[in-house]
XYZ file of C-alpha atoms in Angstrom:
591
model
C 9.816 6.046 -13.451
C 10.849 5.921 -10.043
C 7.484 5.087 -7.186
C 8.370 8.819 -6.058
C 4.706 10.754 -4.774
C 3.119 12.141 -7.369
C 0.138 14.785 -7.841
C -2.532 13.629 -10.571
C -4.102 16.519 -12.390
C -6.469 18.933 -9.902
C -5.972 16.596 -7.016
C -6.592 18.857 -4.336
C -8.293 21.998 -5.868
C -11.931 22.463 -5.926
C -13.038 20.736 -8.737
C -11.372 17.575 -7.943
C -13.215 18.210 -4.203
C -16.743 18.789 -6.821
C -15.901 16.264 -8.645
C -15.827 13.888 -6.071
C -19.160 14.573 -4.778
C -20.686 14.119 -7.839
C -19.475 10.591 -7.762
C -20.755 9.978 -4.253
C -24.450 10.677 -6.493
C -24.163 8.882 -9.138
C -23.175 5.889 -6.885
C -26.105 6.549 -5.016
C -28.434 6.442 -8.261
C -26.557 2.984 -9.217
C -27.630 1.980 -6.437
C -31.245 3.271 -6.444
C -30.967 1.876 -10.298
C -29.855 -1.638 -9.100
C -32.918 -1.210 -6.164
C -35.282 -0.638 -8.304
C -34.716 -3.338 -11.096
C -33.995 -5.810 -7.839
C -38.004 -5.524 -6.589
C -39.325 -6.019 -10.465
C -38.592 -9.829 -10.197
C -38.775 -12.822 -8.304
C -35.973 -14.835 -7.500
C -33.786 -16.403 -10.356
C -31.659 -18.712 -11.487
C -30.471 -21.624 -8.770
C -28.586 -19.545 -6.997
C -29.941 -17.082 -5.591
C -33.701 -19.000 -3.745
C -30.311 -20.905 -2.410
C -28.552 -17.699 -1.599
C -31.847 -16.441 0.257
C -33.187 -19.663 2.074
C -30.065 -19.459 2.987
C -30.130 -16.536 4.831
C -33.652 -16.814 6.758
C -32.509 -20.277 7.843
C -30.015 -18.462 9.695
C -32.438 -15.620 11.187
C -34.570 -18.089 11.715
C -32.543 -20.018 13.968
C -29.515 -17.745 15.658
C -26.933 -19.617 14.011
C -25.045 -17.035 13.270
C -21.694 -19.371 12.121
C -22.627 -21.777 9.525
C -25.149 -21.683 7.171
C -27.826 -24.524 5.585
C -29.758 -24.040 3.515
C -33.075 -26.297 3.941
C -31.942 -27.979 6.706
C -28.397 -28.814 5.603
C -24.519 -27.438 6.089
C -24.036 -25.183 2.970
C -20.467 -24.791 2.997
C -20.360 -23.719 -0.764
C -19.629 -19.930 -0.311
C -18.340 -17.921 3.351
C -20.985 -16.332 5.752
C -20.503 -12.814 4.517
C -23.471 -12.433 2.014
C -25.846 -14.514 4.898
C -24.320 -11.676 7.595
C -25.410 -8.478 5.190
C -28.891 -10.424 4.030
C -29.962 -10.308 8.235
C -29.162 -6.693 8.284
C -31.141 -6.562 5.612
C -34.149 -8.494 6.868
C -33.586 -7.187 10.020
C -34.417 -3.861 9.574
C -36.652 -4.007 6.168
C -37.925 -7.508 6.142
C -38.301 -10.368 4.158
C -37.928 -9.182 0.439
C -36.644 -9.729 -3.015
C -34.983 -6.323 -3.078
C -33.406 -7.063 0.422
C -32.197 -9.407 -0.052
C -30.393 -8.368 -3.001
C -29.240 -4.713 -1.607
C -26.166 -6.218 -0.825
C -25.401 -6.494 -4.636
C -26.746 -4.009 -5.016
C -24.390 -1.915 -2.443
C -21.698 -4.261 -3.145
C -21.552 -2.823 -7.056
C -22.017 0.916 -6.724
C -18.653 0.416 -4.052
C -17.123 -0.820 -6.632
C -17.930 1.988 -9.444
C -17.166 4.243 -6.341
C -13.737 2.683 -5.916
C -13.614 2.586 -9.701
C -14.899 6.596 -9.281
C -11.209 6.686 -6.771
C -8.634 4.857 -8.946
C -8.766 6.245 -12.090
C -8.832 10.002 -10.840
C -4.775 8.814 -8.328
C -4.377 7.613 -12.524
C -6.003 10.282 -15.017
C -7.601 12.504 -12.574
C -10.985 13.408 -11.672
C -12.909 13.898 -14.334
C -11.609 10.012 -16.027
C -12.900 9.223 -12.679
C -15.964 9.411 -13.175
C -16.463 8.081 -16.722
C -14.799 4.991 -16.095
C -17.833 4.587 -12.467
C -20.135 5.577 -14.549
C -18.897 3.425 -17.922
C -19.014 0.693 -15.152
C -21.973 0.395 -13.229
C -23.894 0.914 -16.923
C -22.568 -1.676 -18.430
C -24.267 -4.932 -18.331
C -22.971 -7.019 -16.247
C -22.120 -4.946 -13.586
C -26.296 -4.145 -13.334
C -27.312 -8.018 -14.006
C -25.546 -8.713 -10.678
C -26.261 -6.247 -8.513
C -29.501 -6.646 -8.901
C -28.648 -10.514 -7.886
C -28.982 -12.100 -5.322
C -25.412 -13.602 -4.935
C -22.331 -12.892 -3.275
C -20.319 -11.929 -6.231
C -21.526 -7.704 -6.234
C -19.982 -7.942 -2.570
C -17.012 -10.151 -3.953
C -16.199 -7.571 -6.840
C -16.762 -4.293 -4.888
C -13.709 -5.731 -1.635
C -11.201 -7.159 -4.542
C -11.841 -3.693 -6.153
C -10.862 -2.146 -3.157
C -7.742 -3.775 -2.378
C -6.157 -2.306 -5.376
C -6.535 1.341 -4.801
C -4.794 2.234 -2.446
C -1.851 -0.677 -4.137
C -2.908 2.436 -6.180
C -1.998 5.194 -4.235
C 1.492 3.966 -2.828
C 2.069 3.596 -7.022
C 1.427 6.781 -7.954
C 1.572 9.509 -4.153
C 3.706 7.395 -2.562
C 3.751 6.273 0.647
C 1.368 6.483 3.173
C 0.279 4.992 6.391
C -3.671 3.760 6.197
C -2.331 1.413 2.712
C -1.412 -1.653 4.209
C -4.464 -1.662 6.517
C -6.601 -1.105 3.438
C -5.051 -3.599 2.248
C -5.777 -5.758 4.704
C -9.174 -4.976 5.583
C -10.363 -5.417 2.050
C -8.663 -8.237 1.277
C -10.515 -10.005 4.330
C -13.434 -9.030 3.790
C -13.119 -10.395 -0.116
C -12.357 -13.643 1.638
C -15.668 -13.074 3.992
C -17.959 -12.723 0.147
C -16.132 -15.366 -1.486
C -13.323 -17.374 -0.186
C -9.510 -17.701 -1.280
C -11.212 -16.365 -4.441
C -11.377 -12.340 -2.664
C -7.112 -12.925 -2.942
C -6.992 -14.188 -6.291
C -7.174 -11.061 -7.807
C -5.643 -8.530 -6.177
C -2.932 -10.694 -5.620
C -2.554 -11.409 -9.425
C -2.373 -8.082 -10.435
C 0.495 -6.758 -7.470
C 2.535 -10.082 -8.239
C 2.565 -9.066 -12.537
C 3.526 -5.506 -10.655
C 6.160 -6.408 -8.856
C 7.630 -8.741 -11.728
C 6.713 -7.075 -15.203
C 6.588 -3.169 -14.167
C 9.324 -2.486 -12.665
C 10.780 0.083 -14.638
C 8.066 2.053 -14.397
C 7.280 1.847 -10.990
C 9.722 0.178 -8.695
C 8.140 -0.435 -5.056
C 10.661 -0.877 -1.870
C 10.943 -3.854 -0.399
C 9.770 -3.083 2.437
C 6.314 -2.555 0.733
C 6.065 -6.117 -0.769
C 6.891 -6.957 2.254
C 3.901 -4.829 4.058
C 1.829 -6.236 0.847
C 2.808 -9.929 2.280
C 1.770 -9.201 5.661
C -1.484 -8.138 5.239
C -2.751 -10.969 2.975
C -0.965 -13.390 6.122
C -3.240 -10.773 8.414
C -6.497 -11.571 6.169
C -6.556 -14.830 6.168
C -5.973 -14.899 9.525
C -8.586 -13.661 10.406
C -10.472 -15.030 7.734
C -9.111 -18.304 9.281
C -10.581 -17.088 12.624
C -14.609 -17.838 11.010
C -13.133 -20.780 8.650
C -12.109 -22.288 11.063
C -14.806 -22.986 13.619
C -17.237 -23.092 11.418
C -14.935 -25.671 9.657
C -15.023 -27.859 12.582
C -18.881 -27.113 13.606
C -20.128 -28.448 10.335
C -17.926 -31.537 10.372
C -15.181 -30.315 8.448
C -18.026 -29.949 4.762
C -15.846 -26.807 4.413
C -12.715 -28.249 3.838
C -14.561 -31.025 1.636
C -16.680 -28.849 -0.162
C -16.285 -25.384 0.683
C -12.437 -25.254 -0.681
C -12.180 -29.212 -2.431
C -14.810 -28.967 -4.888
C -15.966 -25.166 -5.103
C -12.294 -24.254 -5.131
C -10.118 -26.763 -6.728
C -12.306 -28.356 -8.463
C -14.199 -26.383 -10.676
C -10.063 -25.226 -11.663
C -9.949 -28.023 -13.691
C -13.500 -29.842 -13.945
C -16.258 -28.243 -15.775
C -18.836 -27.437 -13.028
C -22.672 -28.167 -13.326
C -22.529 -28.329 -17.021
C -20.594 -24.791 -17.086
C -17.567 -25.602 -19.888
C -16.389 -28.033 -21.948
C -15.913 -31.776 -22.351
C -12.751 -33.987 -22.528
C -9.501 -31.826 -23.942
C -11.564 -31.232 -27.209
C -14.385 -28.602 -25.377
C -12.435 -27.623 -22.796
C -9.855 -25.860 -25.913
C -12.983 -24.344 -26.965
C -14.316 -22.621 -24.212
C -11.406 -20.980 -24.106
C -11.447 -17.718 -26.038
C -14.880 -17.520 -24.459
C -14.593 -14.244 -21.771
C -13.582 -12.466 -25.320
C -17.811 -12.484 -26.528
C -19.107 -12.695 -22.438
C -16.560 -8.912 -22.210
C -17.927 -7.266 -25.231
C -22.074 -8.992 -24.218
C -20.724 -7.477 -20.832
C -19.490 -4.196 -21.442
C -22.845 -3.013 -24.088
C -23.385 -0.716 -24.768
C -19.716 0.403 -23.977
C -18.864 -2.608 -26.823
C -19.425 0.821 -29.163
C -15.415 1.753 -27.666
C -13.891 -1.464 -27.641
C -11.946 -1.921 -30.222
C -10.883 2.078 -29.771
C -9.949 1.038 -26.442
C -7.988 -1.642 -26.979
C -6.415 0.088 -30.445
C -4.973 3.098 -27.590
C -3.897 0.490 -25.344
C -1.402 -1.145 -27.393
C -0.487 1.878 -29.136
C -0.124 3.857 -25.998
C -2.684 6.070 -26.376
C -4.129 6.139 -23.249
C -2.692 7.441 -19.933
C 1.224 7.394 -19.458
C 3.270 4.446 -19.723
C 2.507 3.483 -15.952
C -1.304 3.939 -16.258
C -1.137 1.527 -19.457
C 1.506 -0.854 -16.966
C -1.640 -0.714 -14.148
C -4.593 -1.772 -16.395
C -2.186 -4.345 -17.911
C -1.601 -5.882 -14.887
C -4.992 -6.086 -13.555
C -6.909 -7.435 -16.772
C -4.194 -9.532 -18.495
C -3.750 -12.187 -15.644
C -7.338 -12.751 -13.974
C -8.232 -13.120 -17.757
C -6.110 -15.298 -18.705
C -6.699 -17.163 -15.345
C -10.299 -17.332 -16.156
C -9.870 -18.969 -19.095
C -7.848 -21.320 -18.439
C -9.877 -22.394 -15.163
C -12.285 -25.297 -16.327
C -15.310 -24.517 -15.219
C -16.456 -21.544 -17.350
C -19.069 -18.576 -15.462
C -20.424 -15.517 -17.205
C -19.466 -13.104 -14.134
C -16.501 -14.882 -13.578
C -14.197 -11.895 -15.825
C -16.816 -9.240 -13.723
C -13.137 -8.039 -11.954
C -12.023 -6.710 -15.063
C -14.734 -4.834 -15.948
C -13.285 -1.655 -13.751
C -9.715 -1.485 -15.537
C -11.483 -1.525 -19.215
C -13.990 1.183 -17.740
C -10.499 2.605 -16.723
C -8.835 2.712 -20.078
C -12.622 3.646 -22.364
C -12.428 6.444 -20.538
C -9.198 7.106 -21.128
C -9.445 6.972 -24.172
C -12.637 9.851 -24.701
C -10.868 11.886 -22.144
C -8.253 11.951 -24.985
C -10.214 13.117 -27.134
C -11.549 15.539 -25.516
C -8.240 17.144 -24.560
C -8.130 17.061 -28.543
C -5.280 14.265 -28.270
C -6.278 11.481 -31.108
C -5.240 11.586 -34.139
C -6.882 10.440 -37.857
C -6.029 6.347 -37.165
C -7.459 6.612 -33.248
C -10.589 8.090 -34.749
C -11.054 5.273 -37.277
C -10.746 2.889 -34.205
C -13.430 4.655 -32.799
C -15.672 4.379 -35.604
C -15.095 1.007 -35.710
C -16.595 0.624 -32.220
C -20.183 1.052 -34.606
C -20.529 -2.020 -36.611
C -20.147 -4.322 -32.927
C -22.447 -2.081 -31.641
C -25.011 -2.310 -34.001
C -25.999 -5.545 -34.620
C -25.611 -6.349 -31.069
C -28.332 -3.483 -30.418
C -30.103 -5.051 -33.396
C -30.462 -8.034 -31.303
C -31.360 -6.449 -28.122
C -34.599 -4.732 -29.309
C -35.932 -7.712 -31.210
C -35.156 -9.608 -27.652
C -39.151 -9.224 -27.298
C -40.155 -10.933 -30.364
C -37.639 -13.703 -30.709
C -38.608 -13.511 -26.907
C -42.556 -13.970 -28.047
C -42.677 -15.907 -30.991
C -40.207 -18.855 -29.091
C -42.415 -19.223 -25.740
C -45.960 -18.035 -27.988
C -47.359 -15.079 -26.455
C -47.223 -12.518 -28.025
C -48.019 -10.592 -25.016
C -44.511 -10.157 -24.425
C -44.152 -8.261 -27.661
C -46.882 -5.505 -26.424
C -44.908 -5.253 -22.562
C -41.537 -5.120 -24.221
C -42.152 -2.340 -26.573
C -41.740 0.700 -24.580
C -38.481 -0.272 -23.693
C -37.899 -1.563 -27.394
C -38.906 2.368 -28.747
C -36.614 4.001 -25.429
C -34.009 1.544 -26.316
C -33.977 2.284 -30.882
C -34.123 5.952 -30.310
C -31.176 5.391 -27.606
C -28.948 3.499 -29.922
C -30.237 6.034 -32.757
C -28.703 9.250 -30.850
C -25.662 7.438 -29.503
C -24.845 6.383 -33.097
C -25.331 9.758 -34.442
C -23.490 11.394 -32.312
C -20.236 8.759 -32.582
C -20.297 8.687 -35.654
C -20.358 13.065 -35.602
C -17.060 12.770 -33.144
C -18.945 13.997 -30.557
C -17.737 10.482 -28.631
C -18.459 12.515 -25.109
C -21.823 13.021 -25.891
C -22.525 9.581 -27.298
C -21.108 8.591 -24.252
C -23.258 10.604 -21.900
C -26.171 9.452 -23.692
C -25.441 6.373 -23.702
C -25.037 7.199 -19.820
C -27.868 7.828 -18.873
C -29.889 6.534 -21.639
C -28.767 2.097 -21.729
C -30.242 1.934 -17.689
C -33.555 3.392 -18.064
C -34.122 0.923 -20.773
C -32.711 -1.876 -18.644
C -35.585 -0.241 -15.550
C -38.221 -0.094 -17.724
C -37.441 -3.307 -19.245
C -37.403 -4.707 -15.409
C -40.944 -3.187 -14.306
C -43.075 -3.899 -17.557
C -41.196 -7.263 -19.769
C -39.286 -9.218 -17.598
C -42.426 -9.880 -14.880
C -44.440 -11.182 -17.845
C -41.335 -13.515 -19.003
C -40.793 -15.171 -15.861
C -44.026 -16.380 -15.995
C -42.954 -18.944 -18.508
C -39.844 -19.578 -16.125
C -41.005 -19.799 -13.061
C -43.956 -21.799 -10.938
C -42.209 -21.699 -7.485
C -44.525 -18.652 -5.923
C -47.939 -19.582 -7.058
C -47.216 -23.708 -6.133
C -45.439 -22.716 -2.084
C -49.042 -20.440 -1.998
C -51.329 -23.107 -3.063
C -49.499 -25.402 -0.520
C -49.681 -22.946 2.796
C -53.379 -22.290 1.277
C -54.138 -26.270 1.601
C -52.435 -27.216 4.716
C -51.170 -24.304 6.679
C -48.070 -25.703 8.674
C -48.534 -28.264 9.734
C -47.587 -30.853 6.902
C -44.217 -32.558 5.215
C -43.236 -31.489 1.634
C -41.757 -33.402 -0.270
C -40.217 -33.648 -4.191
C -40.049 -35.603 -7.213
C -38.996 -35.041 -10.018
C -39.130 -30.586 -9.156
C -36.204 -28.861 -6.975
C -36.228 -25.558 -7.072
C -34.716 -23.979 -4.330
C -37.120 -20.659 -4.732
C -39.819 -23.513 -4.057
C -37.992 -23.776 0.141
C -37.210 -20.529 -0.291
C -41.198 -19.231 -0.979
C -42.696 -21.848 1.714
C -40.462 -19.900 4.540
C -41.601 -23.339 6.794
C -39.221 -23.302 9.994
C -36.167 -24.792 10.559
C -36.768 -27.662 11.351
C -39.062 -28.376 8.523
C -36.737 -29.441 4.850
C -38.471 -30.484 2.436
C -37.253 -34.016 1.260
C -36.405 -36.289 -1.839
C -40.362 -38.219 -1.824
C -37.326 -41.587 -1.559
C -35.840 -40.821 1.676
C -38.954 -41.633 2.921
C -39.312 -44.373 1.612
C -38.920 -47.751 4.439
C -39.482 -50.182 1.778
C -37.540 -50.381 -1.687
C -39.985 -53.324 -3.010
C -42.683 -50.786 -3.120
C -43.747 -48.056 -4.765
C -42.956 -44.582 -3.459
C -46.192 -43.069 -4.496
C -48.198 -45.551 -2.472
C -45.564 -45.087 0.699
C -45.869 -41.282 1.078
C -49.766 -41.844 0.219
C -49.497 -44.231 3.287
C -47.717 -42.232 5.514
C -49.416 -40.373 8.698
C -50.364 -37.531 8.622
C -50.545 -33.834 6.260
C -48.342 -33.974 3.180
C -47.428 -32.266 -0.111
C -45.487 -33.501 -3.179
C -44.435 -31.489 -5.747
C -43.747 -33.262 -8.549
C -44.916 -33.395 -12.616
C -46.454 -35.279 -15.139
C -44.178 -36.924 -16.590
C -42.742 -38.986 -13.231
C -46.232 -39.461 -12.454
C -46.534 -41.397 -16.232
C -43.204 -42.708 -15.543
C -44.282 -44.049 -12.033
C -48.057 -45.212 -13.483
C -49.318 -43.581 -10.757
C -53.216 -43.293 -10.525
C -53.918 -40.576 -7.603
C -56.888 -40.987 -7.576
C -56.969 -44.805 -6.626
C -54.150 -43.453 -4.538
C -56.596 -41.154 -2.894
C -54.537 -38.130 -3.675
C -56.229 -34.696 -4.299
C -54.001 -32.397 -7.133
C -54.165 -28.207 -5.836
C -51.648 -27.240 -8.011
C -50.720 -27.380 -11.724
C -48.611 -25.522 -14.051
C -46.403 -25.659 -17.219
C -43.319 -23.645 -17.057
C -39.554 -23.749 -18.729
C -37.297 -25.000 -16.518
C -34.032 -22.864 -17.145
C -32.260 -24.232 -14.326
C -32.316 -27.923 -15.637
C -31.561 -27.286 -19.170
C -34.426 -25.689 -20.522
C -37.020 -28.470 -19.972
C -40.894 -28.102 -20.393
C -42.837 -29.217 -17.334
C -45.962 -29.291 -15.421
C -45.511 -29.078 -12.118
C -48.393 -30.864 -10.064
C -48.335 -30.442 -6.440
C -50.472 -33.224 -4.387
C -51.970 -33.856 -1.038
C -53.045 -36.398 0.896
C -55.271 -35.994 4.181
C -55.921 -32.855 3.416
C -58.967 -32.974 5.251
C -57.705 -35.391 8.448
C -55.842 -32.508 10.003
C -56.924 -29.246 11.957
C -56.561 -26.097 9.649
C -52.779 -24.729 10.942
C -52.062 -21.409 11.491
C -50.168 -20.017 8.129
C -46.651 -19.351 8.376
C -46.237 -16.147 7.082
C -44.621 -15.956 3.748
C -41.943 -13.824 2.076
C -43.120 -10.748 1.071
C -42.373 -10.064 -3.330
C -42.087 -6.517 -4.175
């Protein structure tokens, strides 16, 4: 097969245009699902509050060049996500769902680009099914509701693939190279060099291993390289200026630590220790894909069999999918640092492959052996579904909170009904109807769980909002805030202090290394608050009353950011009555 222009089935027809309008509607619905879930909870994990607080500090300081968190340069990620968060706050205010909005829009855009790519490869109906499968899988739903840069990254790495695929299937168009350059530029502004990795590896793999299916001419490769260089140059315009302003931190930390070190060192406990641990973690993304693609694990066996047995699309279609999936899967498997969302870029082509199997079935083009592979998916899907269904009960037992069962029951009942109906349809070989059932039902289950179950669950894991509210109520914005033993980024976000009032460790205020830390802090002038734990009070043998300190908050949490460690959080204040009440800063609104 050559690279002569080809028309996808139905291309340009009124039916095709109608499907594209339907795809736009699906993207809007997906975005609505993501935003609804985003509005249900406080900020999770370590990354969300750091991104959000950095965005707030950027807006309040007026420095839109270098991101800062808690007063210090935050060189971990490029600047785009903070710009997008600021745009949302300017329009809608400072709310959790607003700060998560770039991820919701990004994941919806990634789903829409999956449609356009699959439409070019296998037709509009397969494209529509592909975007639905991608957008309703567990990991895309999760990443579409998290205030991080990954939703934006996946949108633009997927967007950069579309003009490449369009060139393969339709031949040259004037817009393809500029579109690649634009998408790669935005991807780098989202997450740095990794924005080039996935599309670049796909292009190289296709050029090396798929030439017999579609040989791309030298002028295209020249244009592709020019697009990469142009995108690097545009990204460098910000990077060099910001690196200079940060004193070289973007190179040292943003590239050296966050990119290079992650390749060879398991950062922050995300990966196995030593050679044995590293080798044990190499295949970790196989189960991650099954879980992350749930509920579409039901079709993964048939999808894999279809790819390797030549039962999905044309040889060219399969070459595109293989060149899109395998290089990234191999690269992420070999990287020392392992995080589940690192494998997210392979989800769009896997969704296209699953949709291709279902479309072949609808056209009655599968044989009995193909049907056996489709039926096999039930034996993977059902155990995963059972684990998900009993999740509230497991949570209630582990956390000793039987309210969780009641809060989780509505989503569990709906989920059980959806699973039962989908499995029944699947066993009757009504695979397309089973797909529709899961596509509608699973997002509904996730929304119900987010609105009812997650707020009760997070009571066991979070105390930041209540902690910040207690400090503001006691001291307003006139006091300094320190911590010892409990450093949680979401506290910094919910305190909503001015950018020049950083929350520091108590040890940074210790002038005398021989004098107890708590005693030195208690003797400081002016009102102040200290975030600490009962364990730290015991370890330092602190007599709170003798030091004239006042306890204003106490709460038990499971600190998931510190390895699920159980902690009792305390807030102590000094000189609480020694200063006139000061105006309180407006707290970030929730939900």
